[in-house]
JSON list of C-alpha atoms and ligand atoms in Angstrom, two decimals:
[
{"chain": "S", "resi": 1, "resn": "UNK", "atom": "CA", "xyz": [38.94, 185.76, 69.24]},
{"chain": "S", "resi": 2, "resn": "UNK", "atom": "CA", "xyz": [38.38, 187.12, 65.74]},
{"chain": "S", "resi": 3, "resn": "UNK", "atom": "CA", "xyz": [35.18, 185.85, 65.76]},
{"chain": "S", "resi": 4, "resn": "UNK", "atom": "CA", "xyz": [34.17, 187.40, 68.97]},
{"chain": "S", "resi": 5, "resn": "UNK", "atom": "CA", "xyz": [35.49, 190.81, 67.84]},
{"chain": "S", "resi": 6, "resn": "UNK", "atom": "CA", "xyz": [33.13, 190.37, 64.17]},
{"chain": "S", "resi": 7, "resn": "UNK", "atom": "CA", "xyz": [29.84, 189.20, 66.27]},
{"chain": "S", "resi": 8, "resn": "UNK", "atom": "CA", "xyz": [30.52, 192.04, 68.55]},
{"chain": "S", "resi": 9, "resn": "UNK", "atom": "CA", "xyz": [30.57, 194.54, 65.83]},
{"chain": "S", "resi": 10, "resn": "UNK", "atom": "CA", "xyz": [27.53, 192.96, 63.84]},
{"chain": "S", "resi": 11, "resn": "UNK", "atom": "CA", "xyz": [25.40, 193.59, 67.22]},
{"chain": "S", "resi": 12, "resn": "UNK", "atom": "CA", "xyz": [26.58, 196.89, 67.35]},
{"chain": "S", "resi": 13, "resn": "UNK", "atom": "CA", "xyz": [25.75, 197.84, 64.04]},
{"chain": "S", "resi": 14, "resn": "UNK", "atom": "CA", "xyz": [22.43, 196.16, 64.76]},
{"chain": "S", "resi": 15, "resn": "UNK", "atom": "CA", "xyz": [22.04, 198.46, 67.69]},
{"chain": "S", "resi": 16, "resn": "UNK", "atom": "CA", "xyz": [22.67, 201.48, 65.52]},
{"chain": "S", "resi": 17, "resn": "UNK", "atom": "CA", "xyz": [20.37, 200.91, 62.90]},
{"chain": "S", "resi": 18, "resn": "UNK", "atom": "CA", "xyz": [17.71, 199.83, 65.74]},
{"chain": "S", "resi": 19, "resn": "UNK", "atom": "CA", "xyz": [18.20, 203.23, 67.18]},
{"chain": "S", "resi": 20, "resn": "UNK", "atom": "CA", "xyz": [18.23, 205.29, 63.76]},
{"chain": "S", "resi": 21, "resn": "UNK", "atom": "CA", "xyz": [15.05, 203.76, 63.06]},
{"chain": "S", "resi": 22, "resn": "UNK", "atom": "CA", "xyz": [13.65, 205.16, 66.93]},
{"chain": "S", "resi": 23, "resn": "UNK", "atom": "CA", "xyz": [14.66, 208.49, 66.37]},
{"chain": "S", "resi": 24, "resn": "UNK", "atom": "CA", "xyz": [13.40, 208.72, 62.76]},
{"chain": "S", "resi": 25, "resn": "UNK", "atom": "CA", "xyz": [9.90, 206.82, 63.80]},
{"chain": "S", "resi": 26, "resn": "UNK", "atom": "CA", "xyz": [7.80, 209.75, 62.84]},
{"chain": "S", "resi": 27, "resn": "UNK", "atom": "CA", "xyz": [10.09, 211.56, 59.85]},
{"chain": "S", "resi": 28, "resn": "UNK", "atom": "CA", "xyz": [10.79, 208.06, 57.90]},
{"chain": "S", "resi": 29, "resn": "UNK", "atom": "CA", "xyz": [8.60, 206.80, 54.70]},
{"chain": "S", "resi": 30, "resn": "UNK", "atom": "CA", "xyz": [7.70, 203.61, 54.57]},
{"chain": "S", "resi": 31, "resn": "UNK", "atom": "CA", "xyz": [10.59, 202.75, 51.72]},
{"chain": "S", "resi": 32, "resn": "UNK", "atom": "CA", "xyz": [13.03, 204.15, 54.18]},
{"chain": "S", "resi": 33, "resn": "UNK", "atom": "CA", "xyz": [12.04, 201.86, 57.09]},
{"chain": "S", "resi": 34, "resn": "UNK", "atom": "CA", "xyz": [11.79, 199.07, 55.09]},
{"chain": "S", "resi": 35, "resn": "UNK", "atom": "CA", "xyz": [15.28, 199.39, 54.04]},
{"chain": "S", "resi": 36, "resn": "UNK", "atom": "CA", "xyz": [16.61, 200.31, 57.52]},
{"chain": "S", "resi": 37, "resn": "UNK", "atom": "CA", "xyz": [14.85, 197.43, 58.91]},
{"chain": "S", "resi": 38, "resn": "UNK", "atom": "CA", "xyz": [16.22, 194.97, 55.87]},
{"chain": "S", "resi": 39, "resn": "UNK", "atom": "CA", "xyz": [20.30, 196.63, 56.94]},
{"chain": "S", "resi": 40, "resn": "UNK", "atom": "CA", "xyz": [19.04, 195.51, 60.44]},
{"chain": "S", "resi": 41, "resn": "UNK", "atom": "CA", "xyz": [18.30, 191.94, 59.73]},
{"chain": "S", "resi": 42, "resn": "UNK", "atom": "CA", "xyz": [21.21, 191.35, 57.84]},
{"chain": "S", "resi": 43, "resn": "UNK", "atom": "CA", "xyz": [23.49, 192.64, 60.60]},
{"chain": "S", "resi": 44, "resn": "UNK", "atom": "CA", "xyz": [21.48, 190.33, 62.90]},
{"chain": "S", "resi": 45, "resn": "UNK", "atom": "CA", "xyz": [21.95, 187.50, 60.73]},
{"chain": "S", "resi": 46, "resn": "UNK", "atom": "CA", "xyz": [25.19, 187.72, 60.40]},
{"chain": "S", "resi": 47, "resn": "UNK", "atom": "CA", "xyz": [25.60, 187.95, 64.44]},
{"chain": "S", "resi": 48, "resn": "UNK", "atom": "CA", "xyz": [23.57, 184.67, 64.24]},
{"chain": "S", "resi": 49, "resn": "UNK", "atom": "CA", "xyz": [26.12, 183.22, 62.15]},
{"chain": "S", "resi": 50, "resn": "UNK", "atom": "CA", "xyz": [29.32, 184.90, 63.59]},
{"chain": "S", "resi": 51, "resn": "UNK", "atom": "CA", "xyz": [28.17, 183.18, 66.81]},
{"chain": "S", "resi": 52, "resn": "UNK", "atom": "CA", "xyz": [27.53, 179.80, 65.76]},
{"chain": "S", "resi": 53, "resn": "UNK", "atom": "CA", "xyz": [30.74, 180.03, 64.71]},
{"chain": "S", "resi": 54, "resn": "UNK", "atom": "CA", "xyz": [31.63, 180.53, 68.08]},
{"chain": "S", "resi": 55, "resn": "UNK", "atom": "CA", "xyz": [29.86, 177.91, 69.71]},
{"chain": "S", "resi": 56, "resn": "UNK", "atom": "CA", "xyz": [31.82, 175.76, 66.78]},
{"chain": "S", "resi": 57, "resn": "UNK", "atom": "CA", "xyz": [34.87, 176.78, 68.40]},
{"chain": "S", "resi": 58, "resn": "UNK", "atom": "CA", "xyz": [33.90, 176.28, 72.20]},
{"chain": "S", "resi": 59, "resn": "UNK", "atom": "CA", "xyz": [32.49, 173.19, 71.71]},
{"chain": "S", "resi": 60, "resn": "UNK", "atom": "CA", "xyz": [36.06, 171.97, 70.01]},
{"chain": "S", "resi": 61, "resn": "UNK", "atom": "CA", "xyz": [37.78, 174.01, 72.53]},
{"chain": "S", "resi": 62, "resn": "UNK", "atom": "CA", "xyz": [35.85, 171.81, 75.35]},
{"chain": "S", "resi": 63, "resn": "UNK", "atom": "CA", "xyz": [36.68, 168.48, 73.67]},
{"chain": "S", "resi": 64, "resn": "UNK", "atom": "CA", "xyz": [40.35, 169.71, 73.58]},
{"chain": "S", "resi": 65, "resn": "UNK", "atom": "CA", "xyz": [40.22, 170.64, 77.26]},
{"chain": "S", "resi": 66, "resn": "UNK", "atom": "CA", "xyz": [38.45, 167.49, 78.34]},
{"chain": "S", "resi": 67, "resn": "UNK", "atom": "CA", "xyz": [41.16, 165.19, 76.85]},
{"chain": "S", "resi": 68, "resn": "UNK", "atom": "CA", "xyz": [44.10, 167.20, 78.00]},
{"chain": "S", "resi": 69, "resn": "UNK", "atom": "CA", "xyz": [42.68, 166.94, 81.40]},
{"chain": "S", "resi": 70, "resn": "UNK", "atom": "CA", "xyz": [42.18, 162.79, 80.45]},
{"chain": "S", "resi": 71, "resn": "UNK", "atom": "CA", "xyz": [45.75, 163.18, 79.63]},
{"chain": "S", "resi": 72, "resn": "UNK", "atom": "CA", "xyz": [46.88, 164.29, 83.13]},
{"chain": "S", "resi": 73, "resn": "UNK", "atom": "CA", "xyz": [44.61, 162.45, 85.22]},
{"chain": "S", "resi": 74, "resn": "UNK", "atom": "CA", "xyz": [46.45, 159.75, 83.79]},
{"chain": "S", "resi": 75, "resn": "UNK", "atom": "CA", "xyz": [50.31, 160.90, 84.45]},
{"chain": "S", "resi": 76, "resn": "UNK", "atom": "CA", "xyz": [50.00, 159.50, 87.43]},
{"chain": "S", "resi": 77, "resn": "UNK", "atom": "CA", "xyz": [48.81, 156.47, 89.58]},
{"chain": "S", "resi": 78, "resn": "UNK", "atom": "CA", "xyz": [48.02, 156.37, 93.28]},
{"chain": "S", "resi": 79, "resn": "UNK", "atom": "CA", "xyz": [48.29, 153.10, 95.39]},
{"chain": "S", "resi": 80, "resn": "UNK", "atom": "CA", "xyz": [48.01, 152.30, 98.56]},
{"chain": "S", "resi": 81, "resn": "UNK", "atom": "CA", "xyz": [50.57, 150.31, 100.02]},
{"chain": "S", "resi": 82, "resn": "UNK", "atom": "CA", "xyz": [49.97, 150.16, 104.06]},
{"chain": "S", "resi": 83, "resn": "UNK", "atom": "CA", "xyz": [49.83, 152.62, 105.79]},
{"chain": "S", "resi": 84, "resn": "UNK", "atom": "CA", "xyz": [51.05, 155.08, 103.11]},
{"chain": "S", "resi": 85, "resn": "UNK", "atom": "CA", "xyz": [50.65, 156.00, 99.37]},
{"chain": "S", "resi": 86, "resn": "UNK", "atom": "CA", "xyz": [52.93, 155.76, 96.69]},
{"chain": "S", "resi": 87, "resn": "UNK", "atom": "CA", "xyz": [52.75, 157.50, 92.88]},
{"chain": "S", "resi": 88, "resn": "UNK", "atom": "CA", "xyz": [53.47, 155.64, 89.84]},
{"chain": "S", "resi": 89, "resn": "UNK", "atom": "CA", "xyz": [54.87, 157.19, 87.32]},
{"chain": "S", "resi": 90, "resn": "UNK", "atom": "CA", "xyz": [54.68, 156.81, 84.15]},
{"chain": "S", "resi": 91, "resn": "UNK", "atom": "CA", "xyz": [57.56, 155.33, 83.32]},
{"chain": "S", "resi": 92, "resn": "UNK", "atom": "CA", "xyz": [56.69, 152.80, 86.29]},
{"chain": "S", "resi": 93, "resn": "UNK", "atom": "CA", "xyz": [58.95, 154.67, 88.66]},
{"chain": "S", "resi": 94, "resn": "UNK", "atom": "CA", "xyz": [57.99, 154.63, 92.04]},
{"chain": "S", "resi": 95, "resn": "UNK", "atom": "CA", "xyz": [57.16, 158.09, 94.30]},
{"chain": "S", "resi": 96, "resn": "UNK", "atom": "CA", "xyz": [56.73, 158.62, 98.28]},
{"chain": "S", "resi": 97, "resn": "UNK", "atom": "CA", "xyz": [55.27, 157.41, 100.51]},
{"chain": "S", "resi": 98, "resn": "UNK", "atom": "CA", "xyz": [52.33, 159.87, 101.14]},
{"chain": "S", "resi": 99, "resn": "UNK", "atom": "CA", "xyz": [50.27, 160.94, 104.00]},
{"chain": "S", "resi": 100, "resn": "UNK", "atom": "CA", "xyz": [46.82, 157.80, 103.83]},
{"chain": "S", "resi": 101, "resn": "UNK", "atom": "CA", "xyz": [44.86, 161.01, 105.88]},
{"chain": "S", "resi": 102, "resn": "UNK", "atom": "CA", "xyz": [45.25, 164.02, 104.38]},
{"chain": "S", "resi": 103, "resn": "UNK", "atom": "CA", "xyz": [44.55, 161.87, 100.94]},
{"chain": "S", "resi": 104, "resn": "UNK", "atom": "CA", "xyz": [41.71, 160.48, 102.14]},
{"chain": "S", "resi": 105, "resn": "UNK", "atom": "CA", "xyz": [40.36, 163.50, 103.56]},
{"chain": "S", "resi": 106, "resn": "UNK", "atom": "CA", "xyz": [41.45, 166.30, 101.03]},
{"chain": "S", "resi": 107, "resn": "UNK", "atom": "CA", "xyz": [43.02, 164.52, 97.95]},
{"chain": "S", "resi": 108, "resn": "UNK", "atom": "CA", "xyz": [46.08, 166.32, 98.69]},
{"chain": "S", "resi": 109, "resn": "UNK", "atom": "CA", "xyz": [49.55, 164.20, 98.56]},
{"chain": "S", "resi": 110, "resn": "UNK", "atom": "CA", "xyz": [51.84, 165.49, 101.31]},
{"chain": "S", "resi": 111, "resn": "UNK", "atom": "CA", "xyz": [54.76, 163.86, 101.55]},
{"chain": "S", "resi": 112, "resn": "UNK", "atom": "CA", "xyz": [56.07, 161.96, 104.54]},
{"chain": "S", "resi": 113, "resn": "UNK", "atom": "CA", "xyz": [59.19, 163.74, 106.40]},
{"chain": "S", "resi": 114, "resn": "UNK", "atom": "CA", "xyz": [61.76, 161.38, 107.94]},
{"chain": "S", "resi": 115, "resn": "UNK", "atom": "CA", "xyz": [62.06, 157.46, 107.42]},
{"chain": "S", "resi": 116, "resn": "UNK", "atom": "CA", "xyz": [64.69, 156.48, 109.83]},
{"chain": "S", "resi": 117, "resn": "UNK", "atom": "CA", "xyz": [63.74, 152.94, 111.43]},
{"chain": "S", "resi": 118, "resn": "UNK", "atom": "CA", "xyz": [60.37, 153.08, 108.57]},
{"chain": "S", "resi": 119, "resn": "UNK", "atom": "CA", "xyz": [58.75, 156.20, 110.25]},
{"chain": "S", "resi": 120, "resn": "UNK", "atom": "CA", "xyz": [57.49, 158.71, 108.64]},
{"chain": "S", "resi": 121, "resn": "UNK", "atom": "CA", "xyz": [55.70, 161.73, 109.60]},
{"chain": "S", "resi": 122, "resn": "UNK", "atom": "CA", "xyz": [53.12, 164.34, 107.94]},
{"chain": "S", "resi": 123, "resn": "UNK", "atom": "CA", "xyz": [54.36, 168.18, 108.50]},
{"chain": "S", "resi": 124, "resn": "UNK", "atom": "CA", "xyz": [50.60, 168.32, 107.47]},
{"chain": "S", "resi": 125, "resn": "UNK", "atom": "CA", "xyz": [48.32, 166.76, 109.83]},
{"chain": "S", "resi": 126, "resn": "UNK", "atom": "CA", "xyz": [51.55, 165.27, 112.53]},
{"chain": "S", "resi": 127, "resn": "UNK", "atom": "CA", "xyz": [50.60, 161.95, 111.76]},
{"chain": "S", "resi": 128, "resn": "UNK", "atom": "CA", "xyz": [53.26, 159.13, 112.27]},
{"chain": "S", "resi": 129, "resn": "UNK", "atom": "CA", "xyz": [53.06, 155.97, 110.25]},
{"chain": "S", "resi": 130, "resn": "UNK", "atom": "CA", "xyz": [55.33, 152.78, 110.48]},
{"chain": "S", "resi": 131, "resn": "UNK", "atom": "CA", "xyz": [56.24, 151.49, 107.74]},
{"chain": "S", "resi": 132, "resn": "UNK", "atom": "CA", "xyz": [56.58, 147.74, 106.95]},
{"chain": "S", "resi": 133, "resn": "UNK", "atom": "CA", "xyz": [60.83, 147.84, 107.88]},
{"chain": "S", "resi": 134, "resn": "UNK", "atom": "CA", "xyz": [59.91, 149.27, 111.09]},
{"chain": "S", "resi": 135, "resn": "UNK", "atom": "CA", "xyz": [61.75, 147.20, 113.91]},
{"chain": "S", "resi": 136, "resn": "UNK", "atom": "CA", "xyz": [60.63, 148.26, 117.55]},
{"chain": "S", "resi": 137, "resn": "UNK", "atom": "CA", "xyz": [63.91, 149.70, 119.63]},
{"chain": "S", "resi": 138, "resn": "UNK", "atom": "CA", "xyz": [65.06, 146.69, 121.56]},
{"chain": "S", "resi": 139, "resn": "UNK", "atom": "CA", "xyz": [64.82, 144.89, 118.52]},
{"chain": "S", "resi": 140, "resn": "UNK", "atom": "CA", "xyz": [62.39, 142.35, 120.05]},
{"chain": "S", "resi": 141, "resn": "UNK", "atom": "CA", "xyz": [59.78, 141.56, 116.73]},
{"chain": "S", "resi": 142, "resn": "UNK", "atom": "CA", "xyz": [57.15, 140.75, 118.90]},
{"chain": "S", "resi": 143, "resn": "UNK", "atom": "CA", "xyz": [56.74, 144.08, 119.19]},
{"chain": "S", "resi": 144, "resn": "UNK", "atom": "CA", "xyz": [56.01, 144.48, 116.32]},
{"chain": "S", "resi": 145, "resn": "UNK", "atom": "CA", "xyz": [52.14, 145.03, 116.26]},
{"chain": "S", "resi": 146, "resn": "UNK", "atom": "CA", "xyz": [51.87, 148.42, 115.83]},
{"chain": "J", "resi": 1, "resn": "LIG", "atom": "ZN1", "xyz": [48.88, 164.14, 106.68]}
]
């Protein structure tokens, strides 16, 4: 931020002498110009440099930001496991199940309400999945295909 605030203030000065040199266009000898104009490129020079500085900073800044996000992307896994997801955590711990649809269409992991009998619903999109310990009510596994 430091650097902002310094680049910032070298423009300004720049700025300044610019103008002083405007209003003084006709009063000004030629030594005076000259060393207005000499104050003016040094404040611009250092501006060039105060900003390089900065771009020093956002381009580390950037790096820093792109592995952090890396780092999260990777917290987590997502599988599929029909007809829901699951998260893996990192320390292999299993997480869910989560709504296949509003994954698949948004990216978004609702969680599934419920799980009596291996059914689950989505408060999101009302969507009712079986799961794989789902036994139809008489019991009668030919029922099964669901
Ligand atoms: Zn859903």
């Amino acid at each position: 931020m430091f650097d902002v605030v310094t680049a910032v203030g070298s423009i300004k000065s720049a700025i300044d002498i610019a103008k002083v040199l405007k209003d003084g266009a006709d009063t000004f000898d030629k030594a005076e110009v000259k060393l207005q104009l000499a104050e003016l490129i040094s404040s611009l020079a250092d501006a060039k440099m105060q900003m390089a500085e900065i771009q020093e900073l956002l381009l580390e800044s950037n790096a820093e930001k792109k592995d952090l996000l890396n780092k999260l992307n990777q917290k987590e896994k997502i599988v599929y496991e029909k007809p829901s997801y699951f998260k893996i955590n990192n320390d292999n711990s299993k997480d869910g199940p989560y709504c296949q649809n509003c994954y698949d269409a948004n990216e978004k992991l609702i969680r599934l309400q419920g799980g009596k009998n291996d059914v689950w619903t989505c408060n999101q999109c009302e969507k009712t999945y079986k799961g794989s310990r789902y036994v139809p009510y008489h019991g009668n596994t030919s029922f099964r295909r669901v």
